[in-house]
PDB file of C-alpha atoms in Angstrom:
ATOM      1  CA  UNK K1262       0.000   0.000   0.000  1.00 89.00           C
ATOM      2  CA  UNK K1263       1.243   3.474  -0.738  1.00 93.00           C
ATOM      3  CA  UNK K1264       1.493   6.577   1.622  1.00 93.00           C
ATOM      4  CA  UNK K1265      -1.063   8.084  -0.712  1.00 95.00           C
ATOM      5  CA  UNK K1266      -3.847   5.395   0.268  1.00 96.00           C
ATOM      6  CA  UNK K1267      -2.712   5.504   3.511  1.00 96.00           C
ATOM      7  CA  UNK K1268      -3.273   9.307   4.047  1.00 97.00           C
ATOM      8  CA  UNK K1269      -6.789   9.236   2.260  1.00 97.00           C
ATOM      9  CA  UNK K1270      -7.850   5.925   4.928  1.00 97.00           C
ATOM     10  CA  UNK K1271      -7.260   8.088   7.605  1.00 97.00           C
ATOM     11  CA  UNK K1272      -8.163  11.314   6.281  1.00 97.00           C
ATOM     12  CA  UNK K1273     -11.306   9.846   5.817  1.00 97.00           C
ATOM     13  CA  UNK K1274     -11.618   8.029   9.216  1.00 97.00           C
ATOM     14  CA  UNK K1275     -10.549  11.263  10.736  1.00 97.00           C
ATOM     15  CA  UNK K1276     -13.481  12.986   9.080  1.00 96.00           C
ATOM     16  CA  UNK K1277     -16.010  10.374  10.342  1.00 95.00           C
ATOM     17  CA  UNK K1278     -14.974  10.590  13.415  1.00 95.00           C
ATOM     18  CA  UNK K1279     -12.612  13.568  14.523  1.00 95.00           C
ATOM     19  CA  UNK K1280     -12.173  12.968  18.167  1.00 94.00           C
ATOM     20  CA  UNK K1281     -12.096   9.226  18.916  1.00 93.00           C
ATOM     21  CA  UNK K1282     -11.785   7.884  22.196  1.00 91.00           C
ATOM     22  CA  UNK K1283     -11.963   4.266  24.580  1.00 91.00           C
ATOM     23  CA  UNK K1284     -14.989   2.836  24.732  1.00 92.00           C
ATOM     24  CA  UNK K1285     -13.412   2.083  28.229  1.00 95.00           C
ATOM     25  CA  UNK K1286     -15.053   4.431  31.256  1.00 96.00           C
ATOM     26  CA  UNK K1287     -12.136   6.284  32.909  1.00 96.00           C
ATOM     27  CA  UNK K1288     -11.324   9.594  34.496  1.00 96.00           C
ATOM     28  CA  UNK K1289      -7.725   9.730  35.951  1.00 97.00           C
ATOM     29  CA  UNK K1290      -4.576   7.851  34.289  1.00 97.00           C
ATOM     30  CA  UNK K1291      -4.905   5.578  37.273  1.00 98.00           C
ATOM     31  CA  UNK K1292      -8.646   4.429  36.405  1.00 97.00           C
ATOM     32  CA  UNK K1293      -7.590   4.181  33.010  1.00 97.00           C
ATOM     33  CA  UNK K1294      -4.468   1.956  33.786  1.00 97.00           C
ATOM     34  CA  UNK K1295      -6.675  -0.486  36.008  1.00 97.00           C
ATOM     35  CA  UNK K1296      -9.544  -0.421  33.404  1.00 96.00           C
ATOM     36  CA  UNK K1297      -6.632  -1.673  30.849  1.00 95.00           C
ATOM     37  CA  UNK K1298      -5.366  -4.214  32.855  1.00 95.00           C
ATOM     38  CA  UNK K1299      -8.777  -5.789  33.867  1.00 95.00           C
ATOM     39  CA  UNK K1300      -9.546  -5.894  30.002  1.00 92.00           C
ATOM     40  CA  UNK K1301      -6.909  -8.347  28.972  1.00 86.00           C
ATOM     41  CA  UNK K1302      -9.233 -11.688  27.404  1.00 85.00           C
ATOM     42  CA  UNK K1303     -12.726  -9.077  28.582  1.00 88.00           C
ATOM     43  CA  UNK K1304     -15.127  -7.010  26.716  1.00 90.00           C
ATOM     44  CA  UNK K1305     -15.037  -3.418  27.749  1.00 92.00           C
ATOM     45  CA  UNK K1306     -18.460  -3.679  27.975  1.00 94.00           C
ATOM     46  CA  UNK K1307     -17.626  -5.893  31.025  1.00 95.00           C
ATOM     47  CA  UNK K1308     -14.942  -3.980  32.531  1.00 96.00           C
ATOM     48  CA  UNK K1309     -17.054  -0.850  32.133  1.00 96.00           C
ATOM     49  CA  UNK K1310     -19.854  -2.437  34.554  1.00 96.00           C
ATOM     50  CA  UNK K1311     -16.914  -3.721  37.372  1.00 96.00           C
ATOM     51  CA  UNK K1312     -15.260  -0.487  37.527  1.00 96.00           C
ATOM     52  CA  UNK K1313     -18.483   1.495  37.858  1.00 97.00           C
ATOM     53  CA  UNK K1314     -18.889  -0.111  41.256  1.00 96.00           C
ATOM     54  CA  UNK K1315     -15.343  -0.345  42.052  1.00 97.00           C
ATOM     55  CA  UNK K1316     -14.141   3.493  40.889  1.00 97.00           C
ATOM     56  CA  UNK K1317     -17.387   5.272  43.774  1.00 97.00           C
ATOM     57  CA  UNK K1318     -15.780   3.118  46.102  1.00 96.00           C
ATOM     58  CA  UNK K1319     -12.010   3.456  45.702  1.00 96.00           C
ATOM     59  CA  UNK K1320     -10.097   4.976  42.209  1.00 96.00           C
ATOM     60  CA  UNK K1321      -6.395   5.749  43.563  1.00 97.00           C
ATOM     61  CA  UNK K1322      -3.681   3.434  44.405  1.00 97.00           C
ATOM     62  CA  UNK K1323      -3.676   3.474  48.041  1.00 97.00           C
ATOM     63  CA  UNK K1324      -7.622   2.817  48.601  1.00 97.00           C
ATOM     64  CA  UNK K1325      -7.864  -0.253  45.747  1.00 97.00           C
ATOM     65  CA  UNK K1326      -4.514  -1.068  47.670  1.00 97.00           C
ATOM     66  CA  UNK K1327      -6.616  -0.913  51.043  1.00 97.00           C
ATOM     67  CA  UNK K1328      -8.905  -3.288  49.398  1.00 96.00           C
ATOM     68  CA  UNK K1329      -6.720  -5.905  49.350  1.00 96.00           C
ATOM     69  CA  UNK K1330      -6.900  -8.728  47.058  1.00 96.00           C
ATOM     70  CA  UNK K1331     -10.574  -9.857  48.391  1.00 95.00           C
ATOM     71  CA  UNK K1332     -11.865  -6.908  48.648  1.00 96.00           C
ATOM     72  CA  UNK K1333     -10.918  -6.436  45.247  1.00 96.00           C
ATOM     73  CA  UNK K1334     -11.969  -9.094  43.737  1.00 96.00           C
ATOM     74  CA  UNK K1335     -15.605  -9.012  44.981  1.00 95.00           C
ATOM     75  CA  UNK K1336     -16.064  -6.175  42.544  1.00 96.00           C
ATOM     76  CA  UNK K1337     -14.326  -7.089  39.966  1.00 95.00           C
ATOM     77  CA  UNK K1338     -15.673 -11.131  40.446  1.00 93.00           C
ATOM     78  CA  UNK K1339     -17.768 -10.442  36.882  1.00 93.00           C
ATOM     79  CA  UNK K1340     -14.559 -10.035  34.866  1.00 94.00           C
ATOM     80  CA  UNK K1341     -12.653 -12.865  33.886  1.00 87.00           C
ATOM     81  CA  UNK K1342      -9.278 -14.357  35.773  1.00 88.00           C
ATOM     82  CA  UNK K1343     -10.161 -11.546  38.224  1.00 91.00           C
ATOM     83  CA  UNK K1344      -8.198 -13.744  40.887  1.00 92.00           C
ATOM     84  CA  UNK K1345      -5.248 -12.832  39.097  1.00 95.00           C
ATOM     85  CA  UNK K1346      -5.857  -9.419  38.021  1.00 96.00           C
ATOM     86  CA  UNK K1347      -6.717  -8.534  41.128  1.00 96.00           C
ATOM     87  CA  UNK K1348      -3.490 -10.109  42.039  1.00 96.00           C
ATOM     88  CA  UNK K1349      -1.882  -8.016  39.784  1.00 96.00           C
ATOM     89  CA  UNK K1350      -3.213  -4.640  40.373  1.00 97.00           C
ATOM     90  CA  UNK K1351      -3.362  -4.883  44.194  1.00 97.00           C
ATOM     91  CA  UNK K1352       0.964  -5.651  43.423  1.00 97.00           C
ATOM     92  CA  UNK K1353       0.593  -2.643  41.404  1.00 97.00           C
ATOM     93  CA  UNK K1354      -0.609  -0.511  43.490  1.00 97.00           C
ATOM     94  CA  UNK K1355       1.624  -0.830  46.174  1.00 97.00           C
ATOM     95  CA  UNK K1356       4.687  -0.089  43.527  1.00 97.00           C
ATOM     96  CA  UNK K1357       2.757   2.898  42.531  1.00 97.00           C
ATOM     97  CA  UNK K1358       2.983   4.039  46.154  1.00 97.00           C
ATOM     98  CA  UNK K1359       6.147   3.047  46.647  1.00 96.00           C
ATOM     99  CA  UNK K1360       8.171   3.692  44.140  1.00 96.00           C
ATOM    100  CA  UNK K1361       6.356   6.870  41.914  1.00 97.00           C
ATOM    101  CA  UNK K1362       4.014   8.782  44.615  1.00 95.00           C
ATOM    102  CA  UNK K1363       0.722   7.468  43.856  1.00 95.00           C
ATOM    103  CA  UNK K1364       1.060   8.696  40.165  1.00 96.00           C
ATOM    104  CA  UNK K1365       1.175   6.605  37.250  1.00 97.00           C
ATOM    105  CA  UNK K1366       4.259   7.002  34.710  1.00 97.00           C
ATOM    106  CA  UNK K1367       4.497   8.386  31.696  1.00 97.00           C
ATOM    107  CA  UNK K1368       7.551   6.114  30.253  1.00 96.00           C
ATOM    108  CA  UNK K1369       6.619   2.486  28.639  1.00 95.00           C
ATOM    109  CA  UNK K1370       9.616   0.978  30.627  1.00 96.00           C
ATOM    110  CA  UNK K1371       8.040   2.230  34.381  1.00 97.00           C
ATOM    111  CA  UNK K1372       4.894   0.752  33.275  1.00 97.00           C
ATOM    112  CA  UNK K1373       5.694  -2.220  32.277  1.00 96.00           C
ATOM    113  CA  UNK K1374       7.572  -3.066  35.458  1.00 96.00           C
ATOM    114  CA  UNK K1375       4.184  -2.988  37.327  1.00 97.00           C
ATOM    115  CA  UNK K1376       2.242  -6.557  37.800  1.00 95.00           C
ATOM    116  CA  UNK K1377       0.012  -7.209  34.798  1.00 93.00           C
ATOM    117  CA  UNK K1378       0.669  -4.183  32.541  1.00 95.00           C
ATOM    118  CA  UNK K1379       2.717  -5.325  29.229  1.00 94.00           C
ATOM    119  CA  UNK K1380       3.599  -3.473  26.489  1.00 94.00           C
ATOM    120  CA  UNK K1381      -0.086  -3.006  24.781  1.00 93.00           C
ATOM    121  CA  UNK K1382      -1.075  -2.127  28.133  1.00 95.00           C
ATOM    122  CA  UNK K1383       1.739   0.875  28.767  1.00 96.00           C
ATOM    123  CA  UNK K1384       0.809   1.690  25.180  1.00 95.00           C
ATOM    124  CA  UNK K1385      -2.634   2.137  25.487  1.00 95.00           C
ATOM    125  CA  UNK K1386      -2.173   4.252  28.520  1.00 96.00           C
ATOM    126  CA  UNK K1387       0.676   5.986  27.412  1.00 97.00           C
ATOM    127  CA  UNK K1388      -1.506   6.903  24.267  1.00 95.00           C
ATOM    128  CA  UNK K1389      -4.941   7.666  25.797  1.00 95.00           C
ATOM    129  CA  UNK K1390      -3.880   9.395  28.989  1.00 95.00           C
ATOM    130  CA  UNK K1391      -0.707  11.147  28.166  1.00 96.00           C
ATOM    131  CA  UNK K1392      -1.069  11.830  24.095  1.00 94.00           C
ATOM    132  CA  UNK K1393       2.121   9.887  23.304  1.00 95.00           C
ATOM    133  CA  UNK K1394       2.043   8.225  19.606  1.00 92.00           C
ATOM    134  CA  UNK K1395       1.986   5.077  20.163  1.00 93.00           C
ATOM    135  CA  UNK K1396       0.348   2.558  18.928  1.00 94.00           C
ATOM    136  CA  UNK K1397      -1.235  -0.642  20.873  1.00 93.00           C
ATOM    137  CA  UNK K1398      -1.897  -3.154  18.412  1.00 94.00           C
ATOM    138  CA  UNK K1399      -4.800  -5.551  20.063  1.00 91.00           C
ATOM    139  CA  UNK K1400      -6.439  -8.673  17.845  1.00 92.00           C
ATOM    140  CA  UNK K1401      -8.658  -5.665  15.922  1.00 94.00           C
ATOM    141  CA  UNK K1402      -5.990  -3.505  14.912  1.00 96.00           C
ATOM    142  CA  UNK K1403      -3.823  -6.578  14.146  1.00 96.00           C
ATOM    143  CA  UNK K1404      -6.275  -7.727  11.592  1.00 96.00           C
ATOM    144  CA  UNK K1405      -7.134  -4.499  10.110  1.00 97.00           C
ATOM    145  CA  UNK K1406      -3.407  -3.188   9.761  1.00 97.00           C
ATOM    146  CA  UNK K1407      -2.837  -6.744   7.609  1.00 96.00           C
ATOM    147  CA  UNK K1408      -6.302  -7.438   6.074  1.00 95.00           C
ATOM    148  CA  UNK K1409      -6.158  -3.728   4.508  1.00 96.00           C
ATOM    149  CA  UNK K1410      -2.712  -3.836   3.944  1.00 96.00           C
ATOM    150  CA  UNK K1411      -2.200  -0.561   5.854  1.00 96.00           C
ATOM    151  CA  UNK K1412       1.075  -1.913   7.897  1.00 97.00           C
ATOM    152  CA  UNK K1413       1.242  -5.878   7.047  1.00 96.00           C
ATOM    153  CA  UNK K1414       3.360  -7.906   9.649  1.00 96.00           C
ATOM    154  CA  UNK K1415       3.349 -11.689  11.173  1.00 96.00           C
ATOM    155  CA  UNK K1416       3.771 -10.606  14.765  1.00 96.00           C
ATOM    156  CA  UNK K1417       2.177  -7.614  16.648  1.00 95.00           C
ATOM    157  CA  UNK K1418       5.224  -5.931  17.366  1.00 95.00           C
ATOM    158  CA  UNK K1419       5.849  -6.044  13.682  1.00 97.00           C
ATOM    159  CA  UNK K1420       2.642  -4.345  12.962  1.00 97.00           C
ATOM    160  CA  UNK K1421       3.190  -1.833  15.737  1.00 96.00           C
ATOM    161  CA  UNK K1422       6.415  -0.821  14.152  1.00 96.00           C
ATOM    162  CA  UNK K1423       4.684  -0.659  10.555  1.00 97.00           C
ATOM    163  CA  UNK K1424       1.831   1.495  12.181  1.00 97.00           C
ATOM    164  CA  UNK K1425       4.477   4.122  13.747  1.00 96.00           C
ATOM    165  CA  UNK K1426       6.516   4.268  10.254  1.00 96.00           C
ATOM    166  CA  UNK K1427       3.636   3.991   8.145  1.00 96.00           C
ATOM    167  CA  UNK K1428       0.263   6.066   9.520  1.00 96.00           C
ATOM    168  CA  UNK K1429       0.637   9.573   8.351  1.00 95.00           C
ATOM    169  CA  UNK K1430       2.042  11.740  11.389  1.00 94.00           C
ATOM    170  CA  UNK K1431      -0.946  14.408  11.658  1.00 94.00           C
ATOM    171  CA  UNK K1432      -3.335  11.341  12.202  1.00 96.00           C
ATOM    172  CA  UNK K1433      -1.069   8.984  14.263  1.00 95.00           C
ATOM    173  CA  UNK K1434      -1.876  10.223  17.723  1.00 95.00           C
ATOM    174  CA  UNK K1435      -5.764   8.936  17.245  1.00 95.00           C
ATOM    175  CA  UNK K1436      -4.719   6.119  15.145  1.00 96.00           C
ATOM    176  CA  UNK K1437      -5.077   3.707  17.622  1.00 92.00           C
ATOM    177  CA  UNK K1438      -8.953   4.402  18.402  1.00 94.00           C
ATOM    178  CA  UNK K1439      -9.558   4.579  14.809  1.00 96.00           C
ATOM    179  CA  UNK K1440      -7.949   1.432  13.911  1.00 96.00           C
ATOM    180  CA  UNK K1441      -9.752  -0.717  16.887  1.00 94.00           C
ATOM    181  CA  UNK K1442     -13.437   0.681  16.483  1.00 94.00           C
ATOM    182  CA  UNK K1443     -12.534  -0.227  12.624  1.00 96.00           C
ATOM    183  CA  UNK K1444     -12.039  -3.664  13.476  1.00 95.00           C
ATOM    184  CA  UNK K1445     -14.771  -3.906  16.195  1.00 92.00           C
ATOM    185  CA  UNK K1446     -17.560  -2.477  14.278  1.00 93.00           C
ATOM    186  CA  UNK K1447     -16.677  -2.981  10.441  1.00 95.00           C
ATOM    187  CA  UNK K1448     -13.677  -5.060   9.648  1.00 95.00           C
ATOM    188  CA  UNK K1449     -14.992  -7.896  12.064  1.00 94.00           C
ATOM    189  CA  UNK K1450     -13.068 -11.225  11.884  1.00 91.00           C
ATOM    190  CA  UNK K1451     -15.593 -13.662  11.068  1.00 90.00           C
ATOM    191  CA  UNK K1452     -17.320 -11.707   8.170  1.00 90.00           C
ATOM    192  CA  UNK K1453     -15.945  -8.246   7.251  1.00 92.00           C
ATOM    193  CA  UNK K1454     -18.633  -5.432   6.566  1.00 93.00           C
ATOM    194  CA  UNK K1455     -17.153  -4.471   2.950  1.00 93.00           C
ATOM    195  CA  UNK K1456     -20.271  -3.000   1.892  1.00 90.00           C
ATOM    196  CA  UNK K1457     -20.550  -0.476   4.665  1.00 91.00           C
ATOM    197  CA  UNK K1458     -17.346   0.163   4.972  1.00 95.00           C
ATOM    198  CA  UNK K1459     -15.955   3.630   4.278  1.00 93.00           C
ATOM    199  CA  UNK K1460     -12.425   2.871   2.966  1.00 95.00           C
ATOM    200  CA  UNK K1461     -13.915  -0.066   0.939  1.00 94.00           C
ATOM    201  CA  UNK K1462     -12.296   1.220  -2.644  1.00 94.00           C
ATOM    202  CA  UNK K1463      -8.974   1.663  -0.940  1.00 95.00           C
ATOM    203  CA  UNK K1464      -8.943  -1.233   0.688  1.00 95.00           C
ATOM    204  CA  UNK K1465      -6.143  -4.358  -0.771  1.00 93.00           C
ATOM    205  CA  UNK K1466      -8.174  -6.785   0.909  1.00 91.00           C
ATOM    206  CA  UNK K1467      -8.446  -9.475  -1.776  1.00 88.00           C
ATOM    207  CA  UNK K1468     -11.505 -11.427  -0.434  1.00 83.00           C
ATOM    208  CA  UNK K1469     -14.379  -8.631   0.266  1.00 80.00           C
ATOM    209  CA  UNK K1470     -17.577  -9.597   1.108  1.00 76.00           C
ATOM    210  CA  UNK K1471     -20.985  -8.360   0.961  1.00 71.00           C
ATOM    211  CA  UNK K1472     -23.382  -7.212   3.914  1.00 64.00           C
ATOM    212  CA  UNK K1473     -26.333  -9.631   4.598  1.00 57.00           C
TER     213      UNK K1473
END
């Protein structure tokens, strides 16, 4: 794919829909950075409806630390391998505390040193909450990028690294959103929306299909 077809997909994404964001509920770095974690392998639609009992109750690092990992994981019980996660972020937590004041960092290597955040993880968060371009590459954006043809790769660090190269620079910072709800809501894996899809004619997919 050339950087002309490139900058027209995302022109035209951009124009549909100019200030994408998570469908994740957040309001702090922190809540975002738990929200991420607890959506490895869950829908956001099910971390959404855990963390809007759990954030009320207790959104910083020292009172989901309080919690413990029981008292965690009764609201978070809904979500799957919440023993773990809760595991995870409870271990979190206290290195927040401890070693960066309660605040979250804004470097990929601090974040993934905490319990349960790897490097899609720190990206998202580094992304979302701090406006850094990168570029988290999940199952959706990992079949768009190579389906399209927009940043082709075998592995998803491969893809990331296409995506940073390849996405023009003016749209790269909202990339990420674009690229997911893409894949979510058009470019689905079992049977790809062609026919209502808005970058259809630019698209090098070779096997399009047509809506029901």
């Amino acid at each position: 794919m050339n950087a002309a077809k490139r900058l027209e997909i995302f022109r035209r994404l951009h124009e549909d829909n100019p200030d994408p964001k998570t469908e994740l509920a957040y309001s702090t770095p922190f809540e975002l950075l738990v929200a991420v974690t607890l959506s490895a392998q869950s829908t956001d639609v099910g971390v959404n409806k855990a963390t809007a009992r759990l954030f009320p109750v207790a959104n910083t690092p020292q009172a989901i630390h309080a919690l413990g990992v029981e008292g965690l994981s009764e609201y978070i019980k809904t979500i799957g391998l919440y023993n773990s996660k809760a595991k995870n972020v409870i271990e979190a937590c206290r290195l927040l505390i401890e070693r960066h004041g309660g605040e979250v960092p804004q470097t990929r290597e601090a974040l993934e040193a905490l319990p349960g955040v790897g490097r899609k993880t720190a990206n998202v968060v580094l992304n979302t909450a701090f406006r850094q371009p990168t570029m988290a590459v999940d199952t959706h954006i990992f079949r768009v990028s190579n389906r399209t043809g927009i940043a082709p790769g075998k592995t998803v660090l491969e893809v990331e690294k296409k995506l940073i190269k390849f996405v023009p620079k003016d749209y790269l910072l909202d990339a990420h959103h674009w690229l997911i709800l893409h894949g979510r809501y058009v470019c689905q894996a079992r049977k790809p929306r062609c026919g209502s899809c808005r970058i259809e004619d630019l698209c090098e997919y070779k096997h399009k299909a047509c809506d029901d």
